[in-house]
Amino acid sequence: MKFPGFVGGSYQSQSPRLAAQRCVNWYVENSEVQDETFGSALYPTPGCEERHTFDESPVRGMLEHNGRCFVAVGQTFYEIYSDKTTTPTVRGTIAYATTPVVLVANDMGDEIFITSAGVGYIFTLSTDAFATVLASGADQGAFLDGFFLSLNDSTSTLRLSDLNDGTTWDATQYAQRTAGADPWQAVVVTHRDIWLFGKQTTEVWYNAGTSPFPFAAIPGAFLEQGIVAPYSAKRLGNTVMWLGSSDDGAGVVWMASGYSPQRISTHAVEYAIQGYVRAGISITDAVAWTYQEDGHNFYGLNFPSAKATWVFDSSTGLWHERGTWNIEDVEYKAWRPQYHVYAFNKHLVGDRATGTVYEMSIEKFADAGGGPIRRLRRTPHVAANEDWMFYNSVQVELETGLGLTTGQGSDPQVMLRWSDDGGETWGNERWASAGKRGNFGVRTIWRRLGRGYDRVYEIAVTDPIPWRVIGAYVDFKVTNR
């Protein structure tokens, strides 16, 4: 019979007896045609290939604008080029902090506003001039209707530049929060709206055309949900998402539905995130990144202190995990890529731990840093009214025969293990081939798997090939003896 729920996202409940499912470095794609044997598949998350490695670290921010690409690394602002053999050009020196650098461009196409460690800079594209424009209080930046916006999170103040001129900032042109007691912590512009996130509440402002300060709060656009991680707010498509907090607690991921927050995290994701806090691990350093590939819009949330990465796919509404496998500690760490741009018709990402920029692609099969990508799927429970089940076989349906000609991956292997106590403890791995190159008819199957009454299976793969898993079959016999 088909293995029910073999393809699915991550959902580890408080009790593994309820659900212990994991999906790491795979994402779910649902078929858009009818009458196929399986309706969904696990497709591999992209790998990384080194493009530039800088002498300093880490990567702190990236921006593509009008065919040019810029990256902030450590204390330096660089331009990189379509030809990866061309040496990046230093365009300026920026203040250093462990927080990300925010880069935004104006619609006239000639200026980039950079905020780093509270200092604001303008880079002029037509002249390559670089200048400090705000010596302090520039914690995050944004752009709307010809104005650059600068947020000071300590004073809860929003400043704006002159119209179409990021080099000039009138000291009288600012707004300070009055609608809520909690200070603004983050700013994101989407749909010509300015989202100003406080710690417990959020306001949405717009261009009201008033004078001398043109922006004002939208009446009624006040949310009783704030933000716990200032760099978790990110535009995704036509909306904005963030890791929230309020007077009632923190650790829920929200997506804007109009001017209302819509919860998109599951109880399992929330249990994981809030579990970091219960363990004394900060979640305020979470950083979001977004990208689109093959019609999937991904919102990724890196938790560096908690060593975890959660990713939401808006096309399916499912969460999966990504992680860089640490062989020495035998565990996943937070995924190394943390900044993304689409430049030169490629997905480029920056490493949160080193000064490396990678090309990211589903056609690349090494992780950031060059190590193997360990992909893992932990299944739903296989049980029948607490009766004993004799498991005759499990067969994983996947695209076989994709082995490489030589080296690791020439005979790709799938590793299977299982838990007979509902996901509490695990047995040893058993390996099966996914087919050498051109062996498309091989069956990846395990037989004589013993008995149990509440079993959870897990498969893992590490070979550098495009692992595409369509589903599985399980054969068992139920007995009450």
Coordinates of C-alpha atoms in Angstrom, one line a residue:
M1 CA 0.0 0.0 0.0
K2 CA 1.1 3.6 -0.4
F3 CA 2.9 4.9 2.6
P4 CA 0.4 7.6 3.9
G5 CA 2.0 11.0 4.4
F6 CA 5.5 10.0 3.4
V7 CA 5.8 13.3 1.5
G8 CA 5.3 16.2 3.9
G9 CA 6.8 19.1 5.8
S10 CA 8.3 19.4 9.3
Y11 CA 5.9 19.0 12.3
Q12 CA 7.5 17.9 15.5
S13 CA 4.9 18.2 18.2
Q14 CA 5.5 18.5 22.0
S15 CA 5.0 14.8 22.2
P16 CA 6.6 12.7 19.4
R17 CA 3.8 10.2 20.0
L18 CA 1.5 12.7 18.3
A19 CA 3.8 13.8 15.5
A20 CA 7.6 13.5 15.0
Q21 CA 7.8 14.5 11.3
R22 CA 10.8 16.3 9.9
C23 CA 11.7 17.5 6.4
V24 CA 15.2 18.8 6.2
N25 CA 16.8 20.2 3.0
W26 CA 13.8 19.0 1.0
Y27 CA 10.7 20.9 0.2
V28 CA 7.2 19.7 -0.9
E29 CA 5.8 20.4 -4.4
N30 CA 2.2 19.4 -5.1
S31 CA 1.4 18.2 -8.6
E32 CA -0.9 20.4 -10.6
V33 CA -2.3 17.6 -12.8
Q34 CA -4.7 14.8 -11.9
D35 CA -4.7 11.0 -12.0
E36 CA -1.0 10.5 -11.3
T37 CA 0.1 7.7 -8.9
F38 CA 1.4 10.3 -6.4
G39 CA 0.2 13.8 -5.9
S40 CA 3.3 15.4 -4.4
A41 CA 7.1 15.0 -4.2
L42 CA 10.1 16.0 -2.1
Y43 CA 12.4 18.1 -4.2
P44 CA 15.9 19.0 -3.1
T45 CA 16.7 22.5 -1.7
P46 CA 19.5 24.2 -3.6
G47 CA 23.2 23.8 -3.2
C48 CA 25.9 26.4 -3.3
E49 CA 29.0 27.0 -5.3
E50 CA 31.7 29.5 -4.1
R51 CA 31.7 32.7 -6.3
H52 CA 33.8 35.2 -4.2
T53 CA 35.6 34.8 -0.9
F54 CA 36.6 38.1 0.8
D55 CA 39.5 38.6 3.2
E56 CA 37.1 39.8 6.0
S57 CA 33.8 38.4 7.3
P58 CA 31.0 37.8 7.6
V59 CA 28.6 38.8 4.7
R60 CA 26.1 41.3 6.3
G61 CA 23.9 42.4 3.4
M62 CA 23.3 42.3 -0.4
L63 CA 21.5 44.3 -3.0
E64 CA 20.9 44.2 -6.8
H65 CA 19.9 47.4 -8.5
N66 CA 19.7 48.3 -12.2
G67 CA 22.0 45.4 -13.2
R68 CA 24.6 46.1 -10.6
C69 CA 25.2 44.0 -7.5
F70 CA 26.6 45.1 -4.1
V71 CA 27.6 43.2 -1.0
A72 CA 28.5 44.4 2.5
V73 CA 31.2 42.2 4.1
G74 CA 32.6 43.0 7.5
Q75 CA 33.5 46.8 7.3
T76 CA 33.6 47.0 3.6
F77 CA 31.0 47.8 0.9
Y78 CA 31.8 46.0 -2.4
E79 CA 30.5 45.8 -5.9
I80 CA 30.7 42.4 -7.6
Y81 CA 30.3 41.7 -11.3
S82 CA 28.6 39.3 -13.7
D83 CA 31.9 37.8 -14.6
K84 CA 32.9 36.0 -11.4
T85 CA 36.6 36.1 -12.4
T86 CA 36.5 39.9 -12.1
T87 CA 37.9 41.1 -8.8
P88 CA 35.2 42.9 -6.7
T89 CA 35.7 46.6 -6.3
V90 CA 35.8 48.3 -2.9
R91 CA 33.2 51.1 -2.9
G92 CA 33.3 52.3 0.7
T93 CA 34.0 51.6 4.3
I94 CA 31.1 51.1 6.8
A95 CA 30.8 50.8 10.5
Y96 CA 30.9 47.3 11.9
A97 CA 28.4 45.5 14.1
T98 CA 27.1 41.9 14.4
T99 CA 23.7 43.1 13.0
P100 CA 22.9 42.9 9.3
V101 CA 23.4 45.8 6.9
V102 CA 20.2 47.2 5.2
L103 CA 20.6 48.4 1.6
V104 CA 17.8 50.1 -0.4
A105 CA 17.8 52.1 -3.7
N106 CA 15.7 55.0 -4.9
D107 CA 13.4 54.9 -7.9
M108 CA 15.5 57.4 -9.8
G109 CA 18.1 54.7 -10.0
D110 CA 21.1 56.7 -8.9
E111 CA 21.5 56.2 -5.1
I112 CA 21.8 53.4 -2.6
F113 CA 21.1 54.1 1.1
I114 CA 23.1 51.9 3.4
T115 CA 22.6 51.5 7.2
S116 CA 25.3 49.8 9.2
A117 CA 25.8 49.9 13.0
G118 CA 23.6 53.0 13.3
V119 CA 25.4 55.0 10.6
G120 CA 23.8 55.9 7.2
Y121 CA 25.7 56.2 3.9
I122 CA 24.8 57.1 0.3
F123 CA 26.5 55.5 -2.7
T124 CA 25.8 57.4 -5.9
L125 CA 25.9 55.0 -8.9
S126 CA 26.6 57.5 -11.6
T127 CA 29.7 58.8 -9.9
D128 CA 30.6 55.9 -7.6
A129 CA 30.8 58.5 -4.8
F130 CA 30.4 57.2 -1.2
A131 CA 29.6 59.4 1.7
T132 CA 28.3 59.3 5.3
V133 CA 25.0 61.1 5.5
L134 CA 23.8 60.2 9.0
A135 CA 26.4 59.8 11.7
S136 CA 24.1 58.1 14.2
G137 CA 20.6 56.8 14.6
A138 CA 20.3 55.0 11.3
D139 CA 19.5 51.5 12.4
Q140 CA 17.4 50.5 9.4
G141 CA 16.5 52.0 6.1
A142 CA 13.7 52.0 3.5
F143 CA 12.5 53.9 0.5
L144 CA 9.1 55.2 -0.7
D145 CA 7.9 57.8 -3.2
G146 CA 11.3 59.5 -3.7
F147 CA 12.3 59.6 0.0
F148 CA 14.8 57.5 1.8
L149 CA 13.6 56.6 5.3
S150 CA 15.8 56.1 8.3
L151 CA 14.6 54.4 11.5
N152 CA 16.3 55.1 14.9
D153 CA 15.1 52.2 17.1
S154 CA 16.4 53.7 20.4
T155 CA 14.4 57.0 20.0
S156 CA 11.5 55.4 18.0
T157 CA 12.1 58.1 15.3
L158 CA 11.5 58.0 11.6
R159 CA 13.6 60.5 9.5
L160 CA 13.4 61.1 5.8
S161 CA 15.7 62.5 3.2
D162 CA 15.0 65.3 0.8
L163 CA 12.9 64.3 -2.2
N164 CA 15.1 62.3 -4.7
D165 CA 18.2 63.3 -2.7
G166 CA 19.6 60.9 -0.2
T167 CA 22.6 63.1 0.5
T168 CA 20.4 65.7 2.3
W169 CA 18.5 65.1 5.5
D170 CA 16.6 68.0 7.1
A171 CA 16.8 67.6 10.9
T172 CA 13.2 68.9 11.2
Q173 CA 11.8 66.2 9.0
Y174 CA 11.0 63.3 11.3
A175 CA 8.1 61.6 13.1
Q176 CA 8.2 60.0 16.5
R177 CA 6.0 57.2 17.7
T178 CA 2.9 58.3 19.8
A179 CA 0.3 55.6 19.0
G180 CA 2.1 53.0 21.1
A181 CA 4.3 52.9 24.2
D182 CA 6.6 50.3 22.6
P183 CA 9.4 51.8 20.5
W184 CA 9.7 51.1 16.8
Q185 CA 12.2 48.3 16.0
A186 CA 11.9 47.7 12.3
V187 CA 10.7 49.2 9.1
V188 CA 9.6 47.5 5.8
V189 CA 7.9 49.1 2.8
T190 CA 5.5 47.1 0.7
H191 CA 2.6 48.2 -1.6
R192 CA 3.6 51.8 -0.9
D193 CA 2.8 51.3 2.8
I194 CA 5.4 51.8 5.6
W195 CA 5.2 49.0 8.2
L196 CA 6.6 50.2 11.5
F197 CA 7.0 47.4 13.9
G198 CA 7.2 47.9 17.7
K199 CA 8.0 45.3 20.3
Q200 CA 4.3 44.6 21.0
T201 CA 2.4 46.5 18.4
T202 CA 2.7 47.6 14.7
E203 CA 1.5 50.6 12.7
V204 CA 1.1 51.1 9.0
W205 CA 1.8 54.5 7.5
Y206 CA 1.3 56.0 4.0
N207 CA 2.1 59.1 2.0
A208 CA -0.7 61.4 3.1
G209 CA 0.7 64.4 1.1
T210 CA 0.8 66.5 4.2
S211 CA 3.4 69.3 4.8
P212 CA 6.0 69.6 6.0
F213 CA 6.2 65.8 6.9
P214 CA 4.3 63.9 4.1
F215 CA 3.8 60.6 5.9
A216 CA 1.1 59.7 8.4
A217 CA -0.5 56.6 10.1
I218 CA -3.3 54.9 8.2
P219 CA -6.4 55.2 10.4
G220 CA -7.3 51.8 11.8
A221 CA -4.1 50.1 10.6
F222 CA -2.9 49.3 14.1
L223 CA -1.9 45.7 14.9
E224 CA -1.7 44.2 18.4
Q225 CA 1.3 42.2 17.3
G226 CA 4.9 43.5 17.3
I227 CA 8.2 42.0 16.4
V228 CA 10.7 40.1 18.6
A229 CA 13.6 40.0 16.0
P230 CA 14.0 43.3 14.2
Y231 CA 15.6 41.7 11.1
S232 CA 12.9 39.1 10.7
A233 CA 10.5 41.5 8.9
K234 CA 10.7 40.8 5.2
R235 CA 8.6 41.5 2.2
L236 CA 7.5 38.3 0.4
G237 CA 5.6 38.8 -2.8
N238 CA 2.8 41.2 -2.1
T239 CA 2.9 40.9 1.7
V240 CA 5.2 41.1 4.7
M241 CA 6.2 38.5 7.2
W242 CA 7.8 38.7 10.6
L243 CA 8.6 36.8 13.9
G244 CA 6.2 38.4 16.3
S245 CA 5.8 39.3 19.9
S246 CA 3.1 41.0 22.0
D247 CA 2.0 41.5 25.6
D248 CA 0.9 37.9 25.6
G249 CA 4.2 36.3 24.4
A250 CA 6.6 35.8 21.5
G251 CA 7.6 33.3 18.9
V252 CA 4.7 33.2 16.4
V253 CA 5.4 33.9 12.7
W254 CA 2.9 36.3 11.1
M255 CA 2.0 37.3 7.6
A256 CA 0.0 40.4 6.8
S257 CA -3.4 39.9 5.4
G258 CA -4.4 43.5 4.5
Y259 CA -3.7 45.3 7.7
S260 CA -4.4 42.3 9.9
P261 CA -1.8 39.7 11.1
Q262 CA -2.4 36.1 9.9
R263 CA -0.7 33.4 11.9
I264 CA 1.3 31.1 9.5
S265 CA 3.5 29.2 11.9
T266 CA 2.2 25.9 13.2
H267 CA 2.0 24.8 16.8
A268 CA 5.0 22.5 16.1
V269 CA 7.1 25.4 14.7
E270 CA 6.0 27.6 17.6
Y271 CA 7.0 24.9 20.1
A272 CA 10.4 24.8 18.5
I273 CA 10.9 28.5 18.4
Q274 CA 9.6 29.1 21.9
G275 CA 11.6 26.1 23.1
Y276 CA 14.7 28.0 22.3
V277 CA 13.6 30.8 24.7
R278 CA 12.8 28.2 27.4
A279 CA 16.3 26.9 27.0
G280 CA 17.7 30.3 27.5
I281 CA 18.7 30.9 23.9
S282 CA 18.0 34.2 22.3
I283 CA 15.6 34.5 19.3
T284 CA 16.1 38.3 18.9
D285 CA 19.0 37.7 16.5
A286 CA 16.8 35.8 14.0
V287 CA 17.3 37.0 10.4
A288 CA 14.9 36.5 7.5
W289 CA 15.7 36.0 3.9
T290 CA 13.4 35.4 0.9
Y291 CA 13.6 34.2 -2.7
Q292 CA 11.5 32.7 -5.4
E293 CA 12.3 29.6 -7.5
D294 CA 10.1 27.6 -9.8
G295 CA 7.0 29.3 -8.5
H296 CA 7.7 28.7 -4.8
N297 CA 8.1 31.8 -2.6
F298 CA 10.3 31.0 0.3
Y299 CA 10.5 32.9 3.6
G300 CA 13.5 31.6 5.6
L301 CA 14.2 32.4 9.2
N302 CA 17.7 31.8 10.5
F303 CA 18.2 31.4 14.3
P304 CA 22.0 31.6 14.7
S305 CA 22.1 31.3 18.5
A306 CA 19.6 28.4 18.4
K307 CA 21.5 26.7 15.4
A308 CA 18.3 26.3 13.4
T309 CA 16.7 27.4 10.2
W310 CA 12.9 27.2 9.4
V311 CA 11.5 27.9 5.9
F312 CA 7.9 28.6 4.9
D313 CA 6.8 27.9 1.4
S314 CA 3.8 30.1 0.6
S315 CA 2.8 28.0 -2.4
T316 CA 2.0 25.0 -0.2
G317 CA 1.7 26.6 3.2
L318 CA 4.2 24.0 4.6
W319 CA 7.3 24.5 6.7
H320 CA 10.6 22.6 6.2
E321 CA 14.0 22.9 7.8
R322 CA 17.3 23.7 6.3
G323 CA 20.6 23.1 7.9
T324 CA 24.3 22.8 7.4
W325 CA 25.3 19.3 8.6
N326 CA 28.1 19.3 11.2
I327 CA 29.9 16.0 11.0
E328 CA 31.8 16.4 14.2
D329 CA 28.8 17.3 16.4
V330 CA 26.5 15.0 14.4
E331 CA 23.8 17.6 14.1
Y332 CA 22.4 20.4 11.9
K333 CA 23.5 23.9 12.4
A334 CA 21.6 27.0 11.1
W335 CA 22.0 27.2 7.4
R336 CA 24.9 29.3 6.4
P337 CA 23.3 31.4 3.6
Q338 CA 21.5 34.3 5.1
Y339 CA 21.3 37.1 2.4
H340 CA 20.0 36.8 -1.1
V341 CA 19.8 38.7 -4.3
Y342 CA 18.8 37.7 -7.8
A343 CA 21.5 39.2 -10.0
F344 CA 23.0 38.4 -13.4
N345 CA 20.1 35.8 -13.8
K346 CA 21.4 33.9 -10.8
H347 CA 20.5 33.4 -7.2
L348 CA 23.4 34.8 -5.1
V349 CA 23.6 34.3 -1.4
G350 CA 25.9 35.5 1.4
D351 CA 27.4 33.4 4.2
R352 CA 26.4 34.5 7.7
A353 CA 29.6 33.0 9.1
T354 CA 32.3 33.7 6.6
G355 CA 33.0 36.3 3.9
T356 CA 31.8 34.1 1.0
V357 CA 29.2 34.8 -1.7
Y358 CA 27.9 31.7 -3.4
E359 CA 25.8 31.0 -6.5
M360 CA 22.8 29.1 -5.2
S361 CA 21.1 26.6 -7.6
I362 CA 19.0 23.4 -7.5
E363 CA 21.6 22.1 -10.0
K364 CA 24.4 22.4 -7.4
F365 CA 24.7 19.7 -4.8
A366 CA 27.3 20.9 -2.2
D367 CA 26.4 22.9 0.9
A368 CA 27.8 26.3 1.8
G369 CA 31.4 25.7 2.7
G370 CA 31.7 22.7 0.3
G371 CA 30.4 20.0 2.6
P372 CA 27.7 17.5 1.7
I373 CA 24.0 18.3 2.0
R374 CA 22.4 15.9 4.3
R375 CA 18.7 15.6 3.4
L376 CA 16.3 13.9 5.9
R377 CA 12.6 12.9 5.9
R378 CA 11.0 11.5 9.1
T379 CA 7.6 10.0 8.4
P380 CA 4.2 9.9 10.1
H381 CA 3.5 7.1 12.6
V382 CA 2.7 3.6 11.1
A383 CA 0.3 2.0 13.7
A384 CA -3.0 0.1 13.8
N385 CA -4.9 0.3 17.1
E386 CA -1.9 -0.7 19.2
D387 CA -1.8 -4.1 17.4
W388 CA 1.5 -5.8 16.5
M389 CA 2.5 -5.1 13.0
F390 CA 5.0 -7.2 11.0
Y391 CA 6.7 -5.0 8.5
N392 CA 7.6 -6.9 5.4
S393 CA 9.1 -4.1 3.4
V394 CA 9.4 -0.4 2.7
Q395 CA 10.1 0.9 -0.8
V396 CA 10.9 4.5 -1.5
E397 CA 9.7 5.8 -4.8
L398 CA 12.4 8.2 -6.2
E399 CA 14.1 9.2 -9.4
T400 CA 16.7 6.4 -9.7
G401 CA 19.7 6.0 -12.0
L402 CA 21.1 9.5 -11.3
G403 CA 24.5 8.3 -10.0
L404 CA 27.7 10.1 -11.0
T405 CA 30.3 8.5 -13.2
T406 CA 33.0 8.4 -10.5
G407 CA 33.5 9.2 -6.8
Q408 CA 30.9 9.8 -4.1
G409 CA 27.5 9.5 -5.7
S410 CA 28.5 6.9 -8.3
D411 CA 26.4 4.4 -6.3
P412 CA 24.1 6.7 -4.3
Q413 CA 22.7 5.3 -1.1
V414 CA 19.5 5.9 0.9
M415 CA 19.9 5.3 4.6
L416 CA 16.8 4.0 6.5
R417 CA 16.3 3.7 10.2
W418 CA 13.3 3.5 12.4
S419 CA 11.9 4.0 15.9
D420 CA 9.6 1.4 17.5
D421 CA 8.6 3.7 20.4
G422 CA 6.9 6.4 18.4
G423 CA 10.0 8.5 17.7
E424 CA 11.7 8.5 21.2
T425 CA 14.7 6.3 20.3
W426 CA 16.2 5.0 17.1
G427 CA 17.9 1.9 15.7
N428 CA 20.8 1.6 13.3
E429 CA 20.8 2.6 9.7
R430 CA 20.2 0.2 6.8
W431 CA 21.4 1.2 3.4
A432 CA 19.9 0.6 -0.1
S433 CA 21.1 1.8 -3.5
A434 CA 19.2 4.4 -5.5
G435 CA 20.8 3.2 -8.7
K436 CA 24.1 3.7 -10.5
R437 CA 24.1 6.0 -13.5
G438 CA 21.5 4.9 -16.0
N439 CA 20.0 2.2 -13.8
F440 CA 16.6 3.7 -13.9
G441 CA 14.7 0.5 -13.1
V442 CA 16.3 -0.2 -9.7
R443 CA 14.0 -0.4 -6.7
T444 CA 15.1 1.2 -3.4
I445 CA 13.6 -1.3 -1.1
W446 CA 14.2 -2.8 2.4
R447 CA 12.8 -6.2 3.5
R448 CA 12.2 -8.1 6.7
L449 CA 12.0 -5.1 8.9
G450 CA 10.7 -6.8 12.1
R451 CA 7.7 -6.0 14.1
G452 CA 6.4 -3.1 16.2
Y453 CA 3.1 -1.5 17.2
D454 CA 4.0 2.2 16.7
R455 CA 6.8 2.8 14.2
V456 CA 8.3 6.0 12.7
Y457 CA 10.7 5.7 9.7
E458 CA 13.4 8.0 8.7
I459 CA 15.4 8.3 5.5
A460 CA 18.6 10.3 4.9
V461 CA 20.8 10.9 1.9
T462 CA 24.1 12.7 1.4
D463 CA 25.3 11.9 -2.1
P464 CA 25.7 14.9 -4.4
I465 CA 22.8 14.1 -6.9
P466 CA 19.3 15.6 -7.4
W467 CA 17.3 13.6 -4.8
R468 CA 13.7 13.7 -5.9
V469 CA 11.4 11.5 -3.8
I470 CA 7.9 10.9 -5.0
G471 CA 6.5 8.8 -2.2
A472 CA 6.8 5.3 -0.7
Y473 CA 5.1 1.9 -0.3
V474 CA 4.9 0.0 2.9
D475 CA 3.9 -3.7 3.2
F476 CA 2.9 -5.0 6.6
K477 CA 0.7 -7.6 8.4
V478 CA -1.4 -6.7 11.5
T479 CA -2.0 -9.2 14.2
N480 CA -3.3 -8.9 17.7
R481 CA -0.9 -11.5 19.1

